[in-house]
Amino acid sequence: MTLKFTIFNESIEIDEKKDRYNSLRKDFDEFSYMQSEKFTDIFRESYYNIDVLSKNGLNDGFKLIIEGIDKALSILVDNNILDIDRKRFFSNYYGKYYSYDEDFHKINNRYLSIIIPEKNLLDYNERCKNVRLQWKEKGFPIDGSVIDVTKENNMTMASSLTHISYKFKGKTFSGIGNFIEKSKLLNDNETLEVLKTSVYNNCYNIHKALIDCFEDNGLNIYDKYIGEDIINSVEALFNNLTIGVIPQEKVQENIIKIIKGNPYELRYYKFIIYNLGDEYNELDKLADYYGVFGLGDFKLSLLKDKFNKLDLSTEESTIQGKELLTTYMQKLGIGTQNPYYFKIEERLKELDLIKRTVEDIEFPTREMASLAREDKSKIEEVLKNINSDSEEEILQALDNIKRLDLKTILKIKYIDLLNQKLKTIIEKADFLYLNTKFDCKSLYSEEEVVKALEELRNTDLRTKEALALKERDLITRLTQIIEGNDILKMENIINSYLFFNMSDIQNAVDELSAMNIRSYHLKREKIEYLLDNARFIINNHLNLLDKAKKYDIKLKEKKNGKSLPKDNGFMGSIRKVFGDTINKVNEILSEEDKRAWEFITNNGEKTIEEVYARILER
């Protein structure tokens, strides 16, 4: 069955042999990519230093290539060619394409140049070259021999590396210097890229050897792969096309020659699409058939460049931009399901919304939005000279707007805005009035607050919320005054007691319990405090009593001191000094003891003896 593609009205036919070859090529292309990715994984997971790569890299890469050879042998067997094994396939067909060991030695030589002198490196390279010549002259030593041979060469040289790097002075920097250079080589992106690319190429070229083998065995079921002479000829034709030396009337004719000659080169498709487009996606389909991928992304990149150059600042320019973009999409064969068409559609919707929006109101049509703008102009004319803080002027503006012949809901919006403004003005005035007339900070007695509450409740204002808030403030103030008075009463009772035992505590509790006060919760808290802290309070008062007794003794000693007779002589001076010292006794006495004495005696209203007498009575 023959496949047909139409490129610029020119038919490209693909017969069964070409189709069969293309399937084989695509199969090996995909296989080669997978093998190169496997090598990448091995490189990143196993080659923790360049020494490991030097030791195992050739072996690991060759194993992956051998899998490709086995794949080719399976295809031969499927076609009843049974007398080709690994060795014969390599020697007779694949050897001329194989290059992995040479690519590997390019990297390995960079490694060896770090650690061994130049003469030794030259000897090593000569030995490797001789091994490769032996392969070509005597046949490929498959069955693992190649791996053993190359490994032996590497290891023979590597076995002496440790002492060589130190033995030959002037070659190495130092052990540390070598380490740094080797690390750079391992981490150099080119190291991995060279080897994985070589694995890909050597696996991919197996399909060429396979075609050669089929031809050699008289089985011409596949078309021939493209030879170097054709590749070079097509490339030259393409180069002439790109620099413009081919006449315009012959451009399409030569484009067909390029595609027919080498349909596997992505650059050719990109050039054609960039210059001539792909309106019916025939180039895209042809490239997909040949396994040349990436045209979809390339087309989108061209569309992105086109989009980025469009002027989307105004609706008019955006409409023009959409026309340009749509035309370019048609040229490239791209449908409307792409991000750049979506973006320009969204921009048009955005601009349309702007046109239909007035005062943050979205109108269903532009005609309605136009009427709204007319209404807005009329309203602004009414509002332009009013005092926005004047209740009277706001009321007048409201009346004027209501009288206007307006067509849209903008009228309702501005009436609502003015009503809200009017409400704010009234609230502000009412709050100011209440805060001035009923200033809680100036009310000190219960009677004053009660009177203010009564007056407030008889006050009529438009802002009911302001009245409610002020009533709450006055009630809070009344509660503060009542609680303050109740606390004072309870403190007076508690301060009348000296607590020297639990009986004193209980007496105070009983007296507090009998009190008739409105702040019951405060009374409960005081009683609970006395009972919960009784032991602490008693100990504290006993300590204060002890300090007060000390102070009282010192005070009595001061009072009982004898007055010395007046003497103006030497002894009189002595006595004067002594008297001044006595006068300062109170300053020397402990302030803490003094405060304790004042507390226990209630500032001298009762004596220490009376306090002790009361203790004994209890």
PDB file of N, CA and C in Angstrom, residues 373-460:
ATOM      1  N   ARG A 373     -23.450  56.836  31.448  1.00  0.00           N
ATOM      2  CA  ARG A 373     -22.489  57.946  31.451  1.00  0.00           C
ATOM      3  C   ARG A 373     -23.200  59.293  31.305  1.00  0.00           C
ATOM      4  N   GLU A 374     -24.267  59.313  30.518  1.00  0.00           N
ATOM      5  CA  GLU A 374     -25.064  60.539  30.410  1.00  0.00           C
ATOM      6  C   GLU A 374     -25.709  60.871  31.754  1.00  0.00           C
ATOM      7  N   ASP A 375     -26.243  59.836  32.419  1.00  0.00           N
ATOM      8  CA  ASP A 375     -26.840  60.048  33.745  1.00  0.00           C
ATOM      9  C   ASP A 375     -25.799  60.575  34.725  1.00  0.00           C
ATOM     10  N   LYS A 376     -24.594  60.009  34.651  1.00  0.00           N
ATOM     11  CA  LYS A 376     -23.529  60.427  35.565  1.00  0.00           C
ATOM     12  C   LYS A 376     -23.193  61.902  35.379  1.00  0.00           C
ATOM     13  N   SER A 377     -23.161  62.355  34.139  1.00  0.00           N
ATOM     14  CA  SER A 377     -22.859  63.770  33.877  1.00  0.00           C
ATOM     15  C   SER A 377     -23.915  64.676  34.500  1.00  0.00           C
ATOM     16  N   LYS A 378     -25.178  64.289  34.398  1.00  0.00           N
ATOM     17  CA  LYS A 378     -26.259  65.083  34.989  1.00  0.00           C
ATOM     18  C   LYS A 378     -26.144  65.114  36.512  1.00  0.00           C
ATOM     19  N   ILE A 379     -25.826  63.964  37.098  1.00  0.00           N
ATOM     20  CA  ILE A 379     -25.703  63.883  38.562  1.00  0.00           C
ATOM     21  C   ILE A 379     -24.524  64.714  39.043  1.00  0.00           C
ATOM     22  N   GLU A 380     -23.404  64.617  38.343  1.00  0.00           N
ATOM     23  CA  GLU A 380     -22.217  65.383  38.741  1.00  0.00           C
ATOM     24  C   GLU A 380     -22.472  66.883  38.667  1.00  0.00           C
ATOM     25  N   GLU A 381     -23.309  67.292  37.750  1.00  0.00           N
ATOM     26  CA  GLU A 381     -23.670  68.712  37.647  1.00  0.00           C
ATOM     27  C   GLU A 381     -24.421  69.172  38.895  1.00  0.00           C
ATOM     28  N   VAL A 382     -25.270  68.298  39.435  1.00  0.00           N
ATOM     29  CA  VAL A 382     -26.010  68.616  40.662  1.00  0.00           C
ATOM     30  C   VAL A 382     -25.071  68.676  41.863  1.00  0.00           C
ATOM     31  N   LEU A 383     -24.101  67.792  41.902  1.00  0.00           N
ATOM     32  CA  LEU A 383     -23.261  67.635  43.099  1.00  0.00           C
ATOM     33  C   LEU A 383     -22.017  68.519  43.116  1.00  0.00           C
ATOM     34  N   LYS A 384     -21.714  69.187  42.022  1.00  0.00           N
ATOM     35  CA  LYS A 384     -20.393  69.799  41.911  1.00  0.00           C
ATOM     36  C   LYS A 384     -20.129  70.915  42.919  1.00  0.00           C
ATOM     37  N   ASN A 385     -21.169  71.642  43.394  1.00  0.00           N
ATOM     38  CA  ASN A 385     -20.933  72.789  44.285  1.00  0.00           C
ATOM     39  C   ASN A 385     -21.481  72.598  45.696  1.00  0.00           C
ATOM     40  N   ILE A 386     -21.929  71.408  46.056  1.00  0.00           N
ATOM     41  CA  ILE A 386     -22.538  71.237  47.380  1.00  0.00           C
ATOM     42  C   ILE A 386     -21.470  71.004  48.444  1.00  0.00           C
ATOM     43  N   ASN A 387     -21.808  71.384  49.670  1.00  0.00           N
ATOM     44  CA  ASN A 387     -20.959  71.116  50.833  1.00  0.00           C
ATOM     45  C   ASN A 387     -21.312  69.729  51.345  1.00  0.00           C
ATOM     46  N   SER A 388     -20.388  68.820  51.224  1.00  0.00           N
ATOM     47  CA  SER A 388     -20.684  67.425  51.570  1.00  0.00           C
ATOM     48  C   SER A 388     -20.855  67.200  53.062  1.00  0.00           C
ATOM     49  N   ASP A 389     -20.570  68.215  53.892  1.00  0.00           N
ATOM     50  CA  ASP A 389     -20.760  68.083  55.341  1.00  0.00           C
ATOM     51  C   ASP A 389     -22.020  68.799  55.821  1.00  0.00           C
ATOM     52  N   SER A 390     -22.784  69.332  54.886  1.00  0.00           N
ATOM     53  CA  SER A 390     -23.997  70.075  55.257  1.00  0.00           C
ATOM     54  C   SER A 390     -25.226  69.205  55.052  1.00  0.00           C
ATOM     55  N   GLU A 391     -25.985  68.998  56.150  1.00  0.00           N
ATOM     56  CA  GLU A 391     -27.197  68.195  56.064  1.00  0.00           C
ATOM     57  C   GLU A 391     -28.207  68.830  55.116  1.00  0.00           C
ATOM     58  N   GLU A 392     -28.336  70.139  55.196  1.00  0.00           N
ATOM     59  CA  GLU A 392     -29.315  70.836  54.375  1.00  0.00           C
ATOM     60  C   GLU A 392     -28.981  70.702  52.889  1.00  0.00           C
ATOM     61  N   GLU A 393     -27.696  70.855  52.556  1.00  0.00           N
ATOM     62  CA  GLU A 393     -27.313  70.789  51.145  1.00  0.00           C
ATOM     63  C   GLU A 393     -27.412  69.366  50.596  1.00  0.00           C
ATOM     64  N   ILE A 394     -27.126  68.383  51.433  1.00  0.00           N
ATOM     65  CA  ILE A 394     -27.285  66.989  51.013  1.00  0.00           C
ATOM     66  C   ILE A 394     -28.758  66.699  50.733  1.00  0.00           C
ATOM     67  N   LEU A 395     -29.633  67.179  51.606  1.00  0.00           N
ATOM     68  CA  LEU A 395     -31.072  66.976  51.405  1.00  0.00           C
ATOM     69  C   LEU A 395     -31.537  67.626  50.108  1.00  0.00           C
ATOM     70  N   GLN A 396     -31.033  68.824  49.845  1.00  0.00           N
ATOM     71  CA  GLN A 396     -31.406  69.518  48.619  1.00  0.00           C
ATOM     72  C   GLN A 396     -30.915  68.759  47.390  1.00  0.00           C
ATOM     73  N   ALA A 397     -29.661  68.231  47.467  1.00  0.00           N
ATOM     74  CA  ALA A 397     -29.114  67.462  46.346  1.00  0.00           C
ATOM     75  C   ALA A 397     -29.938  66.200  46.095  1.00  0.00           C
ATOM     76  N   LEU A 398     -30.349  65.538  47.174  1.00  0.00           N
ATOM     77  CA  LEU A 398     -31.197  64.354  47.039  1.00  0.00           C
ATOM     78  C   LEU A 398     -32.486  64.682  46.302  1.00  0.00           C
ATOM     79  N   ASP A 399     -33.095  65.778  46.691  1.00  0.00           N
ATOM     80  CA  ASP A 399     -34.352  66.172  46.061  1.00  0.00           C
ATOM     81  C   ASP A 399     -34.140  66.477  44.582  1.00  0.00           C
ATOM     82  N   ASN A 400     -33.017  67.146  44.262  1.00  0.00           N
ATOM     83  CA  ASN A 400     -32.745  67.503  42.868  1.00  0.00           C
ATOM     84  C   ASN A 400     -32.498  66.271  42.002  1.00  0.00           C
ATOM     85  N   ILE A 401     -31.761  65.296  42.557  1.00  0.00           N
ATOM     86  CA  ILE A 401     -31.476  64.074  41.786  1.00  0.00           C
ATOM     87  C   ILE A 401     -32.747  63.272  41.547  1.00  0.00           C
ATOM     88  N   LYS A 402     -33.609  63.224  42.558  1.00  0.00           N
ATOM     89  CA  LYS A 402     -34.875  62.502  42.392  1.00  0.00           C
ATOM     90  C   LYS A 402     -35.730  63.119  41.294  1.00  0.00           C
ATOM     91  N   ARG A 403     -35.571  64.409  41.067  1.00  0.00           N
ATOM     92  CA  ARG A 403     -36.354  65.101  40.045  1.00  0.00           C
ATOM     93  C   ARG A 403     -35.781  64.903  38.633  1.00  0.00           C
ATOM     94  N   LEU A 404     -34.497  64.444  38.561  1.00  0.00           N
ATOM     95  CA  LEU A 404     -33.863  64.286  37.250  1.00  0.00           C
ATOM     96  C   LEU A 404     -34.497  63.142  36.460  1.00  0.00           C
ATOM     97  N   ASP A 405     -34.518  63.291  35.138  1.00  0.00           N
ATOM     98  CA  ASP A 405     -35.003  62.231  34.251  1.00  0.00           C
ATOM     99  C   ASP A 405     -33.815  61.345  33.873  1.00  0.00           C
ATOM    100  N   LEU A 406     -33.548  60.353  34.719  1.00  0.00           N
ATOM    101  CA  LEU A 406     -32.404  59.460  34.515  1.00  0.00           C
ATOM    102  C   LEU A 406     -32.884  58.100  34.022  1.00  0.00           C
ATOM    103  N   LYS A 407     -32.055  57.446  33.184  1.00  0.00           N
ATOM    104  CA  LYS A 407     -32.474  56.228  32.487  1.00  0.00           C
ATOM    105  C   LYS A 407     -31.955  54.933  33.118  1.00  0.00           C
ATOM    106  N   THR A 408     -30.975  55.016  34.001  1.00  0.00           N
ATOM    107  CA  THR A 408     -30.321  53.796  34.488  1.00  0.00           C
ATOM    108  C   THR A 408     -30.326  53.731  36.014  1.00  0.00           C
ATOM    109  N   ILE A 409     -29.835  52.592  36.524  1.00  0.00           N
ATOM    110  CA  ILE A 409     -29.801  52.384  37.977  1.00  0.00           C
ATOM    111  C   ILE A 409     -28.751  53.254  38.654  1.00  0.00           C
ATOM    112  N   LEU A 410     -28.038  54.047  37.870  1.00  0.00           N
ATOM    113  CA  LEU A 410     -27.083  54.971  38.472  1.00  0.00           C
ATOM    114  C   LEU A 410     -27.797  55.956  39.391  1.00  0.00           C
ATOM    115  N   LYS A 411     -29.043  56.265  39.055  1.00  0.00           N
ATOM    116  CA  LYS A 411     -29.854  57.158  39.892  1.00  0.00           C
ATOM    117  C   LYS A 411     -30.017  56.558  41.283  1.00  0.00           C
ATOM    118  N   ILE A 412     -30.348  55.271  41.339  1.00  0.00           N
ATOM    119  CA  ILE A 412     -30.531  54.586  42.627  1.00  0.00           C
ATOM    120  C   ILE A 412     -29.224  54.564  43.404  1.00  0.00           C
ATOM    121  N   LYS A 413     -28.119  54.316  42.705  1.00  0.00           N
ATOM    122  CA  LYS A 413     -26.827  54.253  43.387  1.00  0.00           C
ATOM    123  C   LYS A 413     -26.499  55.576  44.063  1.00  0.00           C
ATOM    124  N   TYR A 414     -26.678  56.688  43.340  1.00  0.00           N
ATOM    125  CA  TYR A 414     -26.320  57.988  43.923  1.00  0.00           C
ATOM    126  C   TYR A 414     -27.290  58.404  45.026  1.00  0.00           C
ATOM    127  N   ILE A 415     -28.549  58.038  44.890  1.00  0.00           N
ATOM    128  CA  ILE A 415     -29.502  58.313  45.979  1.00  0.00           C
ATOM    129  C   ILE A 415     -29.080  57.547  47.226  1.00  0.00           C
ATOM    130  N   ASP A 416     -28.690  56.283  47.049  1.00  0.00           N
ATOM    131  CA  ASP A 416     -28.217  55.482  48.191  1.00  0.00           C
ATOM    132  C   ASP A 416     -26.956  56.091  48.800  1.00  0.00           C
ATOM    133  N   LEU A 417     -26.035  56.550  47.942  1.00  0.00           N
ATOM    134  CA  LEU A 417     -24.797  57.152  48.447  1.00  0.00           C
ATOM    135  C   LEU A 417     -25.081  58.419  49.249  1.00  0.00           C
ATOM    136  N   LEU A 418     -25.991  59.256  48.748  1.00  0.00           N
ATOM    137  CA  LEU A 418     -26.322  60.496  49.459  1.00  0.00           C
ATOM    138  C   LEU A 418     -27.065  60.204  50.756  1.00  0.00           C
ATOM    139  N   ASN A 419     -27.926  59.197  50.732  1.00  0.00           N
ATOM    140  CA  ASN A 419     -28.618  58.813  51.972  1.00  0.00           C
ATOM    141  C   ASN A 419     -27.627  58.308  53.014  1.00  0.00           C
ATOM    142  N   GLN A 420     -26.631  57.550  52.561  1.00  0.00           N
ATOM    143  CA  GLN A 420     -25.605  57.072  53.482  1.00  0.00           C
ATOM    144  C   GLN A 420     -24.786  58.233  54.023  1.00  0.00           C
ATOM    145  N   LYS A 421     -24.477  59.196  53.150  1.00  0.00           N
ATOM    146  CA  LYS A 421     -23.748  60.386  53.584  1.00  0.00           C
ATOM    147  C   LYS A 421     -24.569  61.184  54.583  1.00  0.00           C
ATOM    148  N   LEU A 422     -25.869  61.306  54.323  1.00  0.00           N
ATOM    149  CA  LEU A 422     -26.765  62.026  55.229  1.00  0.00           C
ATOM    150  C   LEU A 422     -26.820  61.331  56.585  1.00  0.00           C
ATOM    151  N   LYS A 423     -26.896  60.013  56.555  1.00  0.00           N
ATOM    152  CA  LYS A 423     -26.924  59.242  57.798  1.00  0.00           C
ATOM    153  C   LYS A 423     -25.647  59.458  58.598  1.00  0.00           C
ATOM    154  N   THR A 424     -24.516  59.488  57.908  1.00  0.00           N
ATOM    155  CA  THR A 424     -23.227  59.707  58.579  1.00  0.00           C
ATOM    156  C   THR A 424     -23.175  61.081  59.234  1.00  0.00           C
ATOM    157  N   ILE A 425     -23.672  62.102  58.529  1.00  0.00           N
ATOM    158  CA  ILE A 425     -23.680  63.465  59.088  1.00  0.00           C
ATOM    159  C   ILE A 425     -24.544  63.524  60.340  1.00  0.00           C
ATOM    160  N   ILE A 426     -25.743  62.921  60.262  1.00  0.00           N
ATOM    161  CA  ILE A 426     -26.662  62.929  61.411  1.00  0.00           C
ATOM    162  C   ILE A 426     -26.057  62.173  62.587  1.00  0.00           C
ATOM    163  N   GLU A 427     -25.485  61.005  62.313  1.00  0.00           N
ATOM    164  CA  GLU A 427     -24.869  60.208  63.384  1.00  0.00           C
ATOM    165  C   GLU A 427     -23.737  60.972  64.049  1.00  0.00           C
ATOM    166  N   LYS A 428     -22.925  61.606  63.252  1.00  0.00           N
ATOM    167  CA  LYS A 428     -21.805  62.372  63.796  1.00  0.00           C
ATOM    168  C   LYS A 428     -22.297  63.481  64.718  1.00  0.00           C
ATOM    169  N   ALA A 429     -23.347  64.189  64.284  1.00  0.00           N
ATOM    170  CA  ALA A 429     -23.904  65.271  65.106  1.00  0.00           C
ATOM    171  C   ALA A 429     -24.527  64.732  66.388  1.00  0.00           C
ATOM    172  N   ASP A 430     -25.250  63.620  66.290  1.00  0.00           N
ATOM    173  CA  ASP A 430     -25.906  63.046  67.468  1.00  0.00           C
ATOM    174  C   ASP A 430     -24.888  62.522  68.473  1.00  0.00           C
ATOM    175  N   PHE A 431     -23.855  61.853  67.991  1.00  0.00           N
ATOM    176  CA  PHE A 431     -22.818  61.357  68.908  1.00  0.00           C
ATOM    177  C   PHE A 431     -22.109  62.517  69.602  1.00  0.00           C
ATOM    178  N   LEU A 432     -21.829  63.569  68.843  1.00  0.00           N
ATOM    179  CA  LEU A 432     -21.172  64.738  69.427  1.00  0.00           C
ATOM    180  C   LEU A 432     -22.046  65.369  70.502  1.00  0.00           C
ATOM    181  N   TYR A 433     -23.330  65.473  70.245  1.00  0.00           N
ATOM    182  CA  TYR A 433     -24.269  66.052  71.214  1.00  0.00           C
ATOM    183  C   TYR A 433     -24.306  65.222  72.498  1.00  0.00           C
ATOM    184  N   LEU A 434     -24.442  63.908  72.358  1.00  0.00           N
ATOM    185  CA  LEU A 434     -24.549  63.041  73.531  1.00  0.00           C
ATOM    186  C   LEU A 434     -23.252  63.017  74.336  1.00  0.00           C
ATOM    187  N   ASN A 435     -22.120  62.964  73.663  1.00  0.00           N
ATOM    188  CA  ASN A 435     -20.840  62.918  74.379  1.00  0.00           C
ATOM    189  C   ASN A 435     -20.552  64.216  75.119  1.00  0.00           C
ATOM    190  N   THR A 436     -21.097  65.304  74.610  1.00  0.00           N
ATOM    191  CA  THR A 436     -20.910  66.595  75.281  1.00  0.00           C
ATOM    192  C   THR A 436     -21.850  66.730  76.474  1.00  0.00           C
ATOM    193  N   LYS A 437     -23.117  66.367  76.273  1.00  0.00           N
ATOM    194  CA  LYS A 437     -24.131  66.546  77.329  1.00  0.00           C
ATOM    195  C   LYS A 437     -24.004  65.501  78.429  1.00  0.00           C
ATOM    196  N   PHE A 438     -23.641  64.285  78.076  1.00  0.00           N
ATOM    197  CA  PHE A 438     -23.571  63.200  79.056  1.00  0.00           C
ATOM    198  C   PHE A 438     -22.147  62.655  79.098  1.00  0.00           C
ATOM    199  N   ASP A 439     -21.246  63.454  79.653  1.00  0.00           N
ATOM    200  CA  ASP A 439     -19.834  63.070  79.755  1.00  0.00           C
ATOM    201  C   ASP A 439     -19.643  62.206  80.996  1.00  0.00           C
ATOM    202  N   CYS A 440     -19.413  60.937  80.798  1.00  0.00           N
ATOM    203  CA  CYS A 440     -19.298  60.000  81.926  1.00  0.00           C
ATOM    204  C   CYS A 440     -18.166  60.370  82.873  1.00  0.00           C
ATOM    205  N   LYS A 441     -17.103  60.944  82.353  1.00  0.00           N
ATOM    206  CA  LYS A 441     -15.955  61.281  83.196  1.00  0.00           C
ATOM    207  C   LYS A 441     -16.277  62.381  84.206  1.00  0.00           C
ATOM    208  N   SER A 442     -17.326  63.150  83.948  1.00  0.00           N
ATOM    209  CA  SER A 442     -17.684  64.250  84.863  1.00  0.00           C
ATOM    210  C   SER A 442     -18.748  63.839  85.877  1.00  0.00           C
ATOM    211  N   LEU A 443     -19.179  62.589  85.851  1.00  0.00           N
ATOM    212  CA  LEU A 443     -20.197  62.091  86.782  1.00  0.00           C
ATOM    213  C   LEU A 443     -19.506  61.274  87.864  1.00  0.00           C
ATOM    214  N   TYR A 444     -19.645  61.704  89.137  1.00  0.00           N
ATOM    215  CA  TYR A 444     -18.901  61.069  90.229  1.00  0.00           C
ATOM    216  C   TYR A 444     -19.786  60.341  91.231  1.00  0.00           C
ATOM    217  N   SER A 445     -21.073  60.697  91.275  1.00  0.00           N
ATOM    218  CA  SER A 445     -21.950  60.081  92.272  1.00  0.00           C
ATOM    219  C   SER A 445     -23.033  59.261  91.596  1.00  0.00           C
ATOM    220  N   GLU A 446     -23.586  58.357  92.415  1.00  0.00           N
ATOM    221  CA  GLU A 446     -24.660  57.507  91.908  1.00  0.00           C
ATOM    222  C   GLU A 446     -25.871  58.351  91.518  1.00  0.00           C
ATOM    223  N   GLU A 447     -26.139  59.365  92.312  1.00  0.00           N
ATOM    224  CA  GLU A 447     -27.300  60.217  92.044  1.00  0.00           C
ATOM    225  C   GLU A 447     -27.139  60.945  90.708  1.00  0.00           C
ATOM    226  N   GLU A 448     -25.917  61.402  90.414  1.00  0.00           N
ATOM    227  CA  GLU A 448     -25.682  62.120  89.160  1.00  0.00           C
ATOM    228  C   GLU A 448     -25.901  61.212  87.952  1.00  0.00           C
ATOM    229  N   VAL A 449     -25.458  59.980  88.057  1.00  0.00           N
ATOM    230  CA  VAL A 449     -25.605  59.053  86.935  1.00  0.00           C
ATOM    231  C   VAL A 449     -27.067  58.683  86.728  1.00  0.00           C
ATOM    232  N   VAL A 450     -27.786  58.432  87.824  1.00  0.00           N
ATOM    233  CA  VAL A 450     -29.204  58.078  87.717  1.00  0.00           C
ATOM    234  C   VAL A 450     -29.982  59.213  87.064  1.00  0.00           C
ATOM    235  N   LYS A 451     -29.672  60.432  87.473  1.00  0.00           N
ATOM    236  CA  LYS A 451     -30.333  61.600  86.887  1.00  0.00           C
ATOM    237  C   LYS A 451     -30.018  61.715  85.397  1.00  0.00           C
ATOM    238  N   ALA A 452     -28.755  61.464  85.034  1.00  0.00           N
ATOM    239  CA  ALA A 452     -28.362  61.533  83.624  1.00  0.00           C
ATOM    240  C   ALA A 452     -29.073  60.460  82.802  1.00  0.00           C
ATOM    241  N   LEU A 453     -29.206  59.259  83.362  1.00  0.00           N
ATOM    242  CA  LEU A 453     -29.908  58.179  82.664  1.00  0.00           C
ATOM    243  C   LEU A 453     -31.367  58.543  82.407  1.00  0.00           C
ATOM    244  N   GLU A 454     -31.995  59.120  83.433  1.00  0.00           N
ATOM    245  CA  GLU A 454     -33.404  59.506  83.286  1.00  0.00           C
ATOM    246  C   GLU A 454     -33.561  60.554  82.187  1.00  0.00           C
ATOM    247  N   GLU A 455     -32.641  61.504  82.176  1.00  0.00           N
ATOM    248  CA  GLU A 455     -32.707  62.556  81.157  1.00  0.00           C
ATOM    249  C   GLU A 455     -32.429  61.983  79.767  1.00  0.00           C
ATOM    250  N   LEU A 456     -31.470  61.053  79.695  1.00  0.00           N
ATOM    251  CA  LEU A 456     -31.142  60.448  78.403  1.00  0.00           C
ATOM    252  C   LEU A 456     -32.340  59.699  77.832  1.00  0.00           C
ATOM    253  N   ARG A 457     -33.036  58.966  78.691  1.00  0.00           N
ATOM    254  CA  ARG A 457     -34.171  58.166  78.230  1.00  0.00           C
ATOM    255  C   ARG A 457     -35.341  59.028  77.766  1.00  0.00           C
ATOM    256  N   ASN A 458     -35.323  60.278  78.141  1.00  0.00           N
ATOM    257  CA  ASN A 458     -36.360  61.204  77.679  1.00  0.00           C
ATOM    258  C   ASN A 458     -35.888  62.033  76.483  1.00  0.00           C
ATOM    259  N   THR A 459     -34.664  61.727  76.011  1.00  0.00           N
ATOM    260  CA  THR A 459     -34.111  62.459  74.867  1.00  0.00           C
ATOM    261  C   THR A 459     -34.516  61.766  73.569  1.00  0.00           C
ATOM    262  N   ASP A 460     -34.925  62.535  72.591  1.00  0.00           N
ATOM    263  CA  ASP A 460     -35.336  61.988  71.288  1.00  0.00           C
ATOM    264  C   ASP A 460     -34.331  62.413  70.222  1.00  0.00           C
TER     265      ASP A 460
END
